[in-house]
PDB file of C-alpha atoms in Angstrom:
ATOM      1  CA  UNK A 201      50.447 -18.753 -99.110  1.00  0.00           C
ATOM      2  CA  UNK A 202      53.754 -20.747 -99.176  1.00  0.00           C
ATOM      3  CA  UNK A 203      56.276 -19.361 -96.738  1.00  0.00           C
ATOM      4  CA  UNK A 204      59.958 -17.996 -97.661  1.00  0.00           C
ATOM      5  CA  UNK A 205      62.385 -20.850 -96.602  1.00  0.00           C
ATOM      6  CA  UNK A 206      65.935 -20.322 -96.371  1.00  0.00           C
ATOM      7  CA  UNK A 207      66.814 -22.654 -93.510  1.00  0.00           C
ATOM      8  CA  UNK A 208      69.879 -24.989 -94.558  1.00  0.00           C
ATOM      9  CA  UNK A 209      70.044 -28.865 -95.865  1.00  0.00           C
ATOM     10  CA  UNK A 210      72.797 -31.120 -95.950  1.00  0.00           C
ATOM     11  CA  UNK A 211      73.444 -30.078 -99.910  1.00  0.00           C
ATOM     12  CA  UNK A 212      72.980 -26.498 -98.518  1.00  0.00           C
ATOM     13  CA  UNK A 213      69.780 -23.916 -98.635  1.00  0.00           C
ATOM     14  CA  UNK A 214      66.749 -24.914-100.181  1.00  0.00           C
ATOM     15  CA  UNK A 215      65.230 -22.742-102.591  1.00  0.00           C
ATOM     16  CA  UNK A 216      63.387 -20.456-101.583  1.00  0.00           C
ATOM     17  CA  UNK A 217      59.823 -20.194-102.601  1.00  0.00           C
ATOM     18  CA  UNK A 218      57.628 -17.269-103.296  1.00  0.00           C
ATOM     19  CA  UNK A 219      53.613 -17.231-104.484  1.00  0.00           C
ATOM     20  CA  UNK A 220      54.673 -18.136-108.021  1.00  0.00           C
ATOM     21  CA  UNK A 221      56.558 -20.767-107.716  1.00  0.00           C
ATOM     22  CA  UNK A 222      60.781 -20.990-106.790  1.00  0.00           C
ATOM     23  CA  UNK A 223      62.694 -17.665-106.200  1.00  0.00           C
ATOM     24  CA  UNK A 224      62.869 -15.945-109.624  1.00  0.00           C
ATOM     25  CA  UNK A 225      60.605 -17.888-111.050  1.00  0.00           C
ATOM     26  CA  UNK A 226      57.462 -14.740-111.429  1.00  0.00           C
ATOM     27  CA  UNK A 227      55.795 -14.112-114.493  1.00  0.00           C
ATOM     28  CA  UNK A 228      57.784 -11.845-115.999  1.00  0.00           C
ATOM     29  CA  UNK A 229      61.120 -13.580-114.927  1.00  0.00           C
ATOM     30  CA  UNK A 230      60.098 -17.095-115.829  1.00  0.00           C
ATOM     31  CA  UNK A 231      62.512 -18.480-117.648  1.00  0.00           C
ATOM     32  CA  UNK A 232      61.335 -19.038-121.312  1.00  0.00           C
ATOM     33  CA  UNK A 233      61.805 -22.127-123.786  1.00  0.00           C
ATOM     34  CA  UNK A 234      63.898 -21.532-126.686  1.00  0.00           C
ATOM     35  CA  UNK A 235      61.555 -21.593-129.528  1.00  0.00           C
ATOM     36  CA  UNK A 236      62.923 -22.828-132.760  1.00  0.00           C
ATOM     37  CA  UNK A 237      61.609 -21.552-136.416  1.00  0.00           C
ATOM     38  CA  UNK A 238      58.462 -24.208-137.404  1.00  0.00           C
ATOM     39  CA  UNK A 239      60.814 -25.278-140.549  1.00  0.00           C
ATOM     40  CA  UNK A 240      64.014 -25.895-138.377  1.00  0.00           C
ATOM     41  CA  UNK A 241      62.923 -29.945-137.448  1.00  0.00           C
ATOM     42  CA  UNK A 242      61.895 -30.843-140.663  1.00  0.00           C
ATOM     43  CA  UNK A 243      64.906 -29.241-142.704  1.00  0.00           C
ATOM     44  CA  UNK A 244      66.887 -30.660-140.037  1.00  0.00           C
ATOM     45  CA  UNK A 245      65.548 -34.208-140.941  1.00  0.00           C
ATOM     46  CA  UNK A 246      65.925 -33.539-144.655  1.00  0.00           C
ATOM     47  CA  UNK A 247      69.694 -32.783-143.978  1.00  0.00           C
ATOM     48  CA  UNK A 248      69.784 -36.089-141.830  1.00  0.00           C
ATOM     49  CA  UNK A 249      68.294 -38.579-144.360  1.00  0.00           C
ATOM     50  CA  UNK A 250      70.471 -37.171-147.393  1.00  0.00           C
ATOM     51  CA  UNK A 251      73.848 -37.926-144.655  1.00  0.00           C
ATOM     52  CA  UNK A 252      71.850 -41.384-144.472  1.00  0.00           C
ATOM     53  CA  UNK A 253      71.030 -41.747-148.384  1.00  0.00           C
ATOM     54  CA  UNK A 254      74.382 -41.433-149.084  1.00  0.00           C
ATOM     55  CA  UNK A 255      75.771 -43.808-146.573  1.00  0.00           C
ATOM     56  CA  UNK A 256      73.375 -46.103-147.716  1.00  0.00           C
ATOM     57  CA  UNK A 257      74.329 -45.668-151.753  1.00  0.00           C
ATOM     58  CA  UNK A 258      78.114 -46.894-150.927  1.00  0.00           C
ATOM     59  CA  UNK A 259      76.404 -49.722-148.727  1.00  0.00           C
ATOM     60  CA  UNK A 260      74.841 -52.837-149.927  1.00  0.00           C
ATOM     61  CA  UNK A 261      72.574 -54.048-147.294  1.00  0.00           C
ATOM     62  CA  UNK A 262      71.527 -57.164-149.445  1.00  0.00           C
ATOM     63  CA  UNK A 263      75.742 -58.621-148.254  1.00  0.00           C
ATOM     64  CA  UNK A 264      75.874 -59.048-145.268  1.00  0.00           C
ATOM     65  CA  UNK A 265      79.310 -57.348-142.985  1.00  0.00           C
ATOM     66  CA  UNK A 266      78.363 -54.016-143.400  1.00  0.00           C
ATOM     67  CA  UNK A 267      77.102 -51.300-140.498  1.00  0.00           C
ATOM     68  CA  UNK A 268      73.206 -51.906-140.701  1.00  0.00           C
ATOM     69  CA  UNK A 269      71.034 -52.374-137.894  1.00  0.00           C
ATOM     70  CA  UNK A 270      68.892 -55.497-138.154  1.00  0.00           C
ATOM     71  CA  UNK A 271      65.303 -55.630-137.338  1.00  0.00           C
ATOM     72  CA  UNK A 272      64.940 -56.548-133.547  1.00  0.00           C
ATOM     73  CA  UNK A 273      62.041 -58.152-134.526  1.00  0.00           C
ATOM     74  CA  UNK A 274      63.208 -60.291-136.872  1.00  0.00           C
ATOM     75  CA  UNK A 275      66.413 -60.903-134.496  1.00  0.00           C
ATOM     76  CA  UNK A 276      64.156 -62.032-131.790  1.00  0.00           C
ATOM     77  CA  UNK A 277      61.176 -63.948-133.651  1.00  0.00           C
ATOM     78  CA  UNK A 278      62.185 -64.900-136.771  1.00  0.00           C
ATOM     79  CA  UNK A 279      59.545 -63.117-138.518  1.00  0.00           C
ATOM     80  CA  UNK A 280      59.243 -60.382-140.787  1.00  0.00           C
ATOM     81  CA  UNK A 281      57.718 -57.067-139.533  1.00  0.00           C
ATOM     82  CA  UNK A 282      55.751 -54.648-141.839  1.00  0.00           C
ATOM     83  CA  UNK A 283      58.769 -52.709-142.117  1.00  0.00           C
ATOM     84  CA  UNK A 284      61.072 -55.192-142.929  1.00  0.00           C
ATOM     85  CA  UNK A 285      63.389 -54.640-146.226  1.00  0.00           C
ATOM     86  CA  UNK A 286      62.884 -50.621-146.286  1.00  0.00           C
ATOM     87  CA  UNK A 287      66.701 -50.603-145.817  1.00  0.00           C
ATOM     88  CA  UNK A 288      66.756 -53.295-148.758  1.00  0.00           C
ATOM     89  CA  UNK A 289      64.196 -50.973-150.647  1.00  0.00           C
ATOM     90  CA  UNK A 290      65.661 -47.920-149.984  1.00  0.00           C
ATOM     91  CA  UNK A 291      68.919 -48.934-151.824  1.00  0.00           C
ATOM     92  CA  UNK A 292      67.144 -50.125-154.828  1.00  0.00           C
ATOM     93  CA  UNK A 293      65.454 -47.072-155.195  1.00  0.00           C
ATOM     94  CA  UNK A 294      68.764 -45.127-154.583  1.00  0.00           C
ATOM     95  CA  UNK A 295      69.820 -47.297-157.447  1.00  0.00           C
ATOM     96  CA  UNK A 296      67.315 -47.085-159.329  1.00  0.00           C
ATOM     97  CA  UNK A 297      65.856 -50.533-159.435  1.00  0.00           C
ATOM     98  CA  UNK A 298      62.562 -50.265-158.897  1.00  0.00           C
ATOM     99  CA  UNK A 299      61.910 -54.255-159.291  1.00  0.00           C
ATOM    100  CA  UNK A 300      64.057 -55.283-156.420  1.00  0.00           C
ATOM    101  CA  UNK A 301      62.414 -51.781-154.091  1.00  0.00           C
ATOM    102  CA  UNK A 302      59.251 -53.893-154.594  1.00  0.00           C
ATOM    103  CA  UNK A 303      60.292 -57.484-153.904  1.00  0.00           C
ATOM    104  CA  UNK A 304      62.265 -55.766-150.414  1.00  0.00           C
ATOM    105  CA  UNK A 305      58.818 -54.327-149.517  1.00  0.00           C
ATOM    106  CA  UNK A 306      55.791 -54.002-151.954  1.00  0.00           C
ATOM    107  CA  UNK A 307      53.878 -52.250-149.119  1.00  0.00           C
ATOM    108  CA  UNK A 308      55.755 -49.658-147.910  1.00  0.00           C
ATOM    109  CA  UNK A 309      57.333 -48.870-151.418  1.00  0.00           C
ATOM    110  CA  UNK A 310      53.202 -48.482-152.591  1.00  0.00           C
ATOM    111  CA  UNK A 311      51.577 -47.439-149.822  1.00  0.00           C
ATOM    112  CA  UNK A 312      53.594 -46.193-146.959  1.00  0.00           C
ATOM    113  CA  UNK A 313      55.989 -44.093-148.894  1.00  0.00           C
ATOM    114  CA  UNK A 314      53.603 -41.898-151.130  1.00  0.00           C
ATOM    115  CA  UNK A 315      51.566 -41.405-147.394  1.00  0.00           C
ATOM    116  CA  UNK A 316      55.042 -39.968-145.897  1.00  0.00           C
ATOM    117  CA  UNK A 317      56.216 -37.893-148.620  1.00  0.00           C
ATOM    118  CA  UNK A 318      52.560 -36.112-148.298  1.00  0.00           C
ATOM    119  CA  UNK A 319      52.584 -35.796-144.142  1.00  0.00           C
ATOM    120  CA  UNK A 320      56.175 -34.678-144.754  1.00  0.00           C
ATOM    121  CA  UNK A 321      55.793 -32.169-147.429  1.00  0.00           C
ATOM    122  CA  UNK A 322      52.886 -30.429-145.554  1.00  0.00           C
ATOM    123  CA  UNK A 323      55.121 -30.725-142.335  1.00  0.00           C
ATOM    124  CA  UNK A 324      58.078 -28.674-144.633  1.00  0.00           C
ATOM    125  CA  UNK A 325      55.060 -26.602-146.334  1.00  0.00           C
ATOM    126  CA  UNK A 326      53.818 -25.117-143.553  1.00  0.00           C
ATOM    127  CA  UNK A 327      57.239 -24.996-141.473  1.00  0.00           C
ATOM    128  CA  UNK A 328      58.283 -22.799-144.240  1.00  0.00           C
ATOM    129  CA  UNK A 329      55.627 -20.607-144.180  1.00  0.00           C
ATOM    130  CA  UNK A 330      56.436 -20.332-140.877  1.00  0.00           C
ATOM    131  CA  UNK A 331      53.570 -22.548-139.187  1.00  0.00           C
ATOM    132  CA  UNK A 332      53.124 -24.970-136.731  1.00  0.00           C
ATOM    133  CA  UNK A 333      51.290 -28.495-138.030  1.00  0.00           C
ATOM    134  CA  UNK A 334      51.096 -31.118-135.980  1.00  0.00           C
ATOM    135  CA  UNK A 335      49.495 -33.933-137.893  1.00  0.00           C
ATOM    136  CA  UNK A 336      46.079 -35.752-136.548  1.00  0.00           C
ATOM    137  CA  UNK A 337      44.876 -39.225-137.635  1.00  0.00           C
ATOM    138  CA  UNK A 338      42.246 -40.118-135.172  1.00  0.00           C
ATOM    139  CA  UNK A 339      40.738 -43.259-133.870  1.00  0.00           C
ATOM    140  CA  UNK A 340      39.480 -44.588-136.812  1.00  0.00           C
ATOM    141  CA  UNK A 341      43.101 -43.364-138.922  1.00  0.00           C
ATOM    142  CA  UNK A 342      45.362 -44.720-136.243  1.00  0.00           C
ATOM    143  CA  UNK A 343      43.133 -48.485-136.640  1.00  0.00           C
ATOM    144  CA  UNK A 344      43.563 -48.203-139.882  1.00  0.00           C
ATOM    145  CA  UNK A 345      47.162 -47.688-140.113  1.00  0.00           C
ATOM    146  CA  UNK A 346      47.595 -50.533-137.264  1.00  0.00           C
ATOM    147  CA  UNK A 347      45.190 -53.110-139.571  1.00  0.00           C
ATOM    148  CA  UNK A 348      46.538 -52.162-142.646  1.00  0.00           C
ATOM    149  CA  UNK A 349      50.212 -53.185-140.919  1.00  0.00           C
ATOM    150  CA  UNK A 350      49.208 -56.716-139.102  1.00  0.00           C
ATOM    151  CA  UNK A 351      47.563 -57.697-142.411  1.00  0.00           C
ATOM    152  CA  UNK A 352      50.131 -57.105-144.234  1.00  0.00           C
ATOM    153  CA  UNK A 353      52.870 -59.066-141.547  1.00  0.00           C
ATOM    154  CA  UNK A 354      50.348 -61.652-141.728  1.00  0.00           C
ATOM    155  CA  UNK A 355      50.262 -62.179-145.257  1.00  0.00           C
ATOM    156  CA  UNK A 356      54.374 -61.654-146.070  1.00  0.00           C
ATOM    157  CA  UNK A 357      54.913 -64.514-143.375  1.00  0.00           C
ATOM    158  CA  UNK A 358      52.383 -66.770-144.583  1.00  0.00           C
ATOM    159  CA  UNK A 359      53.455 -66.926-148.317  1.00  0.00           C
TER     160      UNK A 359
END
């Protein structure tokens, strides 16, 4: 059994320790997390990616000058990544030009997009109702994701 210790440090008394842990720190005085409603995170990420849709409608990201992060991967390899142009596709869509959301990034505007509107809208479904829903993809999901994404930077830098 750990011993009280009170004696004094340089940055003054230590903390004193009981059979549960620090002073204070018992079962029924444990300090508890704040626990946040099971919609709060996603709402909260609705409210952010409106603030950024409409930033992004007033900015053209196809000139350059403006406030727009470019891909680090592209800064540093030359290359396109999987994900490069959904900033370019996002504004197209915004705008309603469905052509150009394609040419930025066929994958992500067929594929990747329809997949995160359905992870998200179960994520917002069942934070509504109140539930936690953590999403689970596996070995073989995860592989497939992580193929699915070098064959496609593959195949956009090669043609």
């Amino acid at each position: 059994m750990p011993r009280a210790d009170l004696s004094a440090t340089e940055d003054g008394p230590t903390a004193r320790r009981t059979p549960d842990g620090p002073a204070g720190c018992c079962r029924r005085g444990r300090r508890r997390r704040v626990r946040r409603h099971p919609a709060a995170l996603p709402l909260s990420l609705t409210a952010a990616g409106a603030a950024g849709a409409v930033y992004l409608y007033g900015t053209n990201p196809h000139e350059p000058g403006h406030w727009l992060p470019r891909c680090p991967f592209n800064w540093v390899t030359g290359l396109d990544c999987p994900a490069c142009g959904v900033t370019r596709m996002a504004y197209d869509m915004l705008h309603g030009d469905l052509g150009s959301a394609f040419h930025s990034n066929a994958l992500m505007l067929l594929l990747g997009l329809p997949f995160a509107a359905v992870l998200y809208g179960r994520w917002l479904y069942e934070g509504v109702r109140g539930r936690r829903w953590q999403p689970s993809f596996g070995r073989l999901g995860t592989a497939a994701v992580l193929g699915v994404a070098l064959v496609w930077a593959v195949v956009r830098n090669v043609a």
